[in-house]
PDB file of C-alpha atoms in Angstrom:
ATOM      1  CA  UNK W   1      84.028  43.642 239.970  1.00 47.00           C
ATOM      2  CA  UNK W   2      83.094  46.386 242.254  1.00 44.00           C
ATOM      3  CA  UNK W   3      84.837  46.165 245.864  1.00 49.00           C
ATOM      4  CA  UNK W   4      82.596  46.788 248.675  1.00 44.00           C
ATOM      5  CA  UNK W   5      85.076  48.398 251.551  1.00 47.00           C
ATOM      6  CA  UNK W   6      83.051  46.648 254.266  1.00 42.00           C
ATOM      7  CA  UNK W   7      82.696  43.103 252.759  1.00 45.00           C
ATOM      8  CA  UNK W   8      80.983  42.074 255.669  1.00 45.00           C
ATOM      9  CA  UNK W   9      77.837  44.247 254.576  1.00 43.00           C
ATOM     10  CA  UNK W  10      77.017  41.921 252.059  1.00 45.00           C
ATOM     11  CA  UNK W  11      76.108  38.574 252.601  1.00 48.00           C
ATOM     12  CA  UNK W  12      72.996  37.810 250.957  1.00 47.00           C
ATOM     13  CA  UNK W  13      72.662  36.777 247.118  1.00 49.00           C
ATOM     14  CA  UNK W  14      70.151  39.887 246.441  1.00 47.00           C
ATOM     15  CA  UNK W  15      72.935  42.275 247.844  1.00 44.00           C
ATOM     16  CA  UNK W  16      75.327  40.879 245.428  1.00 45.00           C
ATOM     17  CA  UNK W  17      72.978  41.296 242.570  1.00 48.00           C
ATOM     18  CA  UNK W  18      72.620  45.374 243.370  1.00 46.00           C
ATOM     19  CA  UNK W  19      76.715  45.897 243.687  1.00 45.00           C
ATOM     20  CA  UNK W  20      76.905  43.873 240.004  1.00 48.00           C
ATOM     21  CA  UNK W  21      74.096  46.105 238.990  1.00 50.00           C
ATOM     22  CA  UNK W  22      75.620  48.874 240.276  1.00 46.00           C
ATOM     23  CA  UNK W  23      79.175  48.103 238.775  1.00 50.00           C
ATOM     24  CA  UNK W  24      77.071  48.289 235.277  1.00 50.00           C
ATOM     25  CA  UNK W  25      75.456  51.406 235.975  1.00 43.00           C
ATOM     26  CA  UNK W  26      78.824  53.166 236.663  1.00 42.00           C
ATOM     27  CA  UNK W  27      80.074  51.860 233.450  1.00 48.00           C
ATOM     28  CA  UNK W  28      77.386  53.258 231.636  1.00 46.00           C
ATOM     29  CA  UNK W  29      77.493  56.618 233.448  1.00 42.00           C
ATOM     30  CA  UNK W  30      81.171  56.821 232.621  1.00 47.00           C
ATOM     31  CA  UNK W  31      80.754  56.024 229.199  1.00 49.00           C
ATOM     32  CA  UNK W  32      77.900  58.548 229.023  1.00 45.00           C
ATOM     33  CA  UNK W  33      80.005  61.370 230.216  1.00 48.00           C
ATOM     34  CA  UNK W  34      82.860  59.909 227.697  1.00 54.00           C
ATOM     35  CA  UNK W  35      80.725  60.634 224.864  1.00 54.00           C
ATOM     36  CA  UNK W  36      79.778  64.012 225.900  1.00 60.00           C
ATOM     37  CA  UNK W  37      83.553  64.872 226.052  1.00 63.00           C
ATOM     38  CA  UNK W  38      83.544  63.667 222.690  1.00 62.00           C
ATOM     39  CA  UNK W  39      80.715  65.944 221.561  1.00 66.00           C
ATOM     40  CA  UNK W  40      82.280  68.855 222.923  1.00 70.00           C
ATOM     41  CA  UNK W  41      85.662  68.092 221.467  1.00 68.00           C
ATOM     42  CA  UNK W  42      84.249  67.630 218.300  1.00 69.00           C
ATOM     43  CA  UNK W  43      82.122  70.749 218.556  1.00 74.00           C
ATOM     44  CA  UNK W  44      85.279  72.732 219.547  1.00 75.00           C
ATOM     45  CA  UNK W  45      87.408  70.826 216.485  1.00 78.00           C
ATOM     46  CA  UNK W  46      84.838  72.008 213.974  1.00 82.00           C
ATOM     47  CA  UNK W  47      85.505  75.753 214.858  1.00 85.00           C
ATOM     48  CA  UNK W  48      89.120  75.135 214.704  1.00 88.00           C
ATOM     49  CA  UNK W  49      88.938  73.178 211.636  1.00 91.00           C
ATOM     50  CA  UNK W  50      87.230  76.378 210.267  1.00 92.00           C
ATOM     51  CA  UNK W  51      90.037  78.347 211.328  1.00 92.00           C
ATOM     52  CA  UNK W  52      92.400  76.444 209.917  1.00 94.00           C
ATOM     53  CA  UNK W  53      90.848  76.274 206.751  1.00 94.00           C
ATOM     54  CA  UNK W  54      90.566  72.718 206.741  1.00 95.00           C
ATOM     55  CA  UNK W  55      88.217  70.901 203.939  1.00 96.00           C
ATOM     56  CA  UNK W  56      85.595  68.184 205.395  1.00 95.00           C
ATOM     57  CA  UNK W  57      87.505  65.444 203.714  1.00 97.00           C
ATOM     58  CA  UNK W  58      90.892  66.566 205.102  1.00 97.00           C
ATOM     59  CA  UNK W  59      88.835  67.068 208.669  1.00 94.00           C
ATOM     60  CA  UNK W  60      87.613  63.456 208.063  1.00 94.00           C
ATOM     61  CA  UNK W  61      91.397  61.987 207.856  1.00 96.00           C
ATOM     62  CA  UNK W  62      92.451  63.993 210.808  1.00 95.00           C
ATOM     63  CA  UNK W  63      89.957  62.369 212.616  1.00 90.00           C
ATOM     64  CA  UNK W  64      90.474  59.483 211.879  1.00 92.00           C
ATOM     65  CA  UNK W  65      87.005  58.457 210.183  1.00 91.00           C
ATOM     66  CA  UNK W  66      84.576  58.357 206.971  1.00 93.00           C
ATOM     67  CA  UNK W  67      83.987  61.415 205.397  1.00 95.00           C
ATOM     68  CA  UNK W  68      80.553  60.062 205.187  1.00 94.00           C
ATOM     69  CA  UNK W  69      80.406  59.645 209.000  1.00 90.00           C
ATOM     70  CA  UNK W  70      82.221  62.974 209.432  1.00 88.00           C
ATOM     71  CA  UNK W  71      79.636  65.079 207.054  1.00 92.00           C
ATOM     72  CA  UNK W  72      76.921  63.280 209.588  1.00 89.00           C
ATOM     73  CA  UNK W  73      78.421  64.237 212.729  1.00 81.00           C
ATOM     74  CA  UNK W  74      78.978  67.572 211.664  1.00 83.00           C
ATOM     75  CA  UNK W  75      75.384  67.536 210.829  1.00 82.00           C
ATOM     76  CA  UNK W  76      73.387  65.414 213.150  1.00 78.00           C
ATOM     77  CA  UNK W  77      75.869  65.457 216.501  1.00 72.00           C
ATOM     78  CA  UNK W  78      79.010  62.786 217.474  1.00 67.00           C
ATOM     79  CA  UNK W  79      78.256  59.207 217.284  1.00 71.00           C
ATOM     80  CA  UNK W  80      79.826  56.538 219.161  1.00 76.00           C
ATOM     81  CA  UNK W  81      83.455  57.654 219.045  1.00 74.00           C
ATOM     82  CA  UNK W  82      86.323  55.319 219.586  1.00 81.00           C
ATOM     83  CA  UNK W  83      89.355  55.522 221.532  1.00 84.00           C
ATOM     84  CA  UNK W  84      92.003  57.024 219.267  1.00 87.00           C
ATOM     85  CA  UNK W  85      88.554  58.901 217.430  1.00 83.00           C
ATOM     86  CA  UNK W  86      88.885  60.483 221.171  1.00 82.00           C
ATOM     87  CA  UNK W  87      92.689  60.887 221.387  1.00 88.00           C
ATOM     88  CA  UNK W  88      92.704  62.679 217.992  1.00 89.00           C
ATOM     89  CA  UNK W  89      90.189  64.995 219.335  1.00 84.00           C
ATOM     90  CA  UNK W  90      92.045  65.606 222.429  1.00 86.00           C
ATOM     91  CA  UNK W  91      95.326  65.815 220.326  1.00 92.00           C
ATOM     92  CA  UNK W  92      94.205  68.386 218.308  1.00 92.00           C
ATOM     93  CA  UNK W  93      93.236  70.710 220.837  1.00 88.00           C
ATOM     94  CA  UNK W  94      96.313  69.976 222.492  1.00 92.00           C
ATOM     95  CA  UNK W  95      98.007  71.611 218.717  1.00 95.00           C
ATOM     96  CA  UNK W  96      95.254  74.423 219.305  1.00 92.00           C
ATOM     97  CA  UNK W  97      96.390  74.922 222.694  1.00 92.00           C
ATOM     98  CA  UNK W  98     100.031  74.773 222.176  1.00 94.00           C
ATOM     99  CA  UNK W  99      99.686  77.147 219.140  1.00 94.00           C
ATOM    100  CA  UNK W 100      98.024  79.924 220.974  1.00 92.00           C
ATOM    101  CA  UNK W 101     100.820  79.588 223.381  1.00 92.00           C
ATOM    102  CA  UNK W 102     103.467  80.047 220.917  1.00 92.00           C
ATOM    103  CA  UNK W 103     101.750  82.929 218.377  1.00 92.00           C
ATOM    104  CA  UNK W 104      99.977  85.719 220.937  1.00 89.00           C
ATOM    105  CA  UNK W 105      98.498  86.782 217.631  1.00 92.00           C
ATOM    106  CA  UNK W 106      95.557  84.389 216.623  1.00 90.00           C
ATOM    107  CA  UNK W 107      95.618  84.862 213.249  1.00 92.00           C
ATOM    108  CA  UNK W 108      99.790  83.772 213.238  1.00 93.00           C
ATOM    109  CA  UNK W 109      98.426  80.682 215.346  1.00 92.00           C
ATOM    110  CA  UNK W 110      95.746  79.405 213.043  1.00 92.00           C
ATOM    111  CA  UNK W 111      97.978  80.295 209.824  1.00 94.00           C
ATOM    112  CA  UNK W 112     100.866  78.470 211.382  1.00 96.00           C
ATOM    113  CA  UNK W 113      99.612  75.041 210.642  1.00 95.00           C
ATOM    114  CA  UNK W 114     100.083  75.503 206.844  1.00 96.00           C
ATOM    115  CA  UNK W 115     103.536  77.219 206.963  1.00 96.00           C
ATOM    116  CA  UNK W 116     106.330  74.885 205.791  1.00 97.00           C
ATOM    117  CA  UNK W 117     108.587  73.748 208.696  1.00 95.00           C
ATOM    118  CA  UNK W 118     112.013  72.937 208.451  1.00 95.00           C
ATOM    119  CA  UNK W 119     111.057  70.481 211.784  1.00 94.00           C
ATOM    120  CA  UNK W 120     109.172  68.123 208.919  1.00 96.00           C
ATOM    121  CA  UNK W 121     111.347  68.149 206.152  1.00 95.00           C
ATOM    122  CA  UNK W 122     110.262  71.423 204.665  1.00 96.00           C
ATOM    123  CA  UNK W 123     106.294  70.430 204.858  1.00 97.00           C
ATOM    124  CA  UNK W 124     103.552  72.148 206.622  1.00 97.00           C
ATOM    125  CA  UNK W 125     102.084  70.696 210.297  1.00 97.00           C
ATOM    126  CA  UNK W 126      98.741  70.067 208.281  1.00 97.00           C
ATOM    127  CA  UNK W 127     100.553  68.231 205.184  1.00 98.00           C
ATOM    128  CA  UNK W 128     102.382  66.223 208.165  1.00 97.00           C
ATOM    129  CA  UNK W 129      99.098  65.099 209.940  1.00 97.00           C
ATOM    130  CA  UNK W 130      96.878  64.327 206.682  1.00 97.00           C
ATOM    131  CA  UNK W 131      99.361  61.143 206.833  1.00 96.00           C
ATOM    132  CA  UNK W 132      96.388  59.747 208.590  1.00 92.00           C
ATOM    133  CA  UNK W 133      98.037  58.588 211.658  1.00 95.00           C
ATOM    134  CA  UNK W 134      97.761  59.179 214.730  1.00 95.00           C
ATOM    135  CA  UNK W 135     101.427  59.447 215.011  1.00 95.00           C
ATOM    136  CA  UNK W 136     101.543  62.014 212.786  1.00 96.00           C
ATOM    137  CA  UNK W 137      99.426  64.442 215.158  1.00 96.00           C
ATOM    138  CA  UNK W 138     101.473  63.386 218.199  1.00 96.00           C
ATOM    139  CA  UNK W 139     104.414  64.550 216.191  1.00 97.00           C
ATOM    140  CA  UNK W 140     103.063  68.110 215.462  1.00 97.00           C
ATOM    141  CA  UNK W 141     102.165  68.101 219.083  1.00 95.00           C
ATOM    142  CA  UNK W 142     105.696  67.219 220.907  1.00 95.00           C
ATOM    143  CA  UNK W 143     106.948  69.923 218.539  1.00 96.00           C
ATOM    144  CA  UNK W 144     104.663  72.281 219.213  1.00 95.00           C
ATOM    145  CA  UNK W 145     104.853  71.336 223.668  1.00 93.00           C
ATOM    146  CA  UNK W 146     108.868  71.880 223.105  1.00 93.00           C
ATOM    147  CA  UNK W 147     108.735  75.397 221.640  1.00 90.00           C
ATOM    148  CA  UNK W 148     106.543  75.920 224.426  1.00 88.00           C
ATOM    149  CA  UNK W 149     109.126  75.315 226.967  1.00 83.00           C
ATOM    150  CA  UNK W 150     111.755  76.788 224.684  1.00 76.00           C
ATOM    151  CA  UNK W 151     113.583  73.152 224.400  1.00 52.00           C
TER     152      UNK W 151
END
């Protein structure tokens, strides 16, 4: 419940109602500006994806959803997008990120992610993640951070 820092301000049952309804609106604003962090990340994953070279139904295991629902986002705009749909997202941008940190050259970046790597047994970054867990990103992406930081 939402904390008033002067409890004393409310005493009466109608000021109580407008804090509770207030507590709800918050939520919703917060989850409104959730979802539009969603859109965006999924609006910047689909130009990556592109760059990559990535196929909608590999796109649709990466994140973690239907190809069906995938093929409609893509089409119509994000849906309601869950909580590891959302760290996915953020995940692979974090790869993106990381990637364009290591290569200077964009094209060695984007290219990278289908280059067999000794770090996973001889298997491309992209090979790793179609694993379909979420795990599987993080992994690319603590590899990716460390060569960042030359550990």
């Amino acid at each position: 419940m939402w904390i008033t820092p002067f409890p004393h301000v409310i005493k009466s049952p109608s000021r109580l109602r407008i804090c509770g309804d207030l507590e709800q609106v918050l939520g919703e604003v917060n989850s409104i500006y959730a979802q539009q962090d969603a859109t965006a990340l999924f609006r910047a994953r689909l130009s990556l994806f592109e760059k990559w070279g990535v196929t909608d139904e590999q796109a649709a295991i990466l994140s973690g959803i239907e190809l069906r629902t995938y093929r409609r986002w893509k089409g119509q705009g994000v849906g309601k997008c869950s909580s590891e749909c959302h760290a996915r997202l953020s995940n692979l941008m974090g790869i993106h990120k990381a990637l364009r940190t290591v290569f200077l050259e964009p094209g060695r970046a984007y290219s990278w992610i289908r280059t067999s790597n000794a770090a996973f047994d001889g298997v491309s970054g992209l090979h790793l993640m179609l694993g379909g867990e979420l795990a599987d990103i993080l992994r690319v992406r603590r590899y990716l951070e460390a060569e960042c930081i030359g550990a």
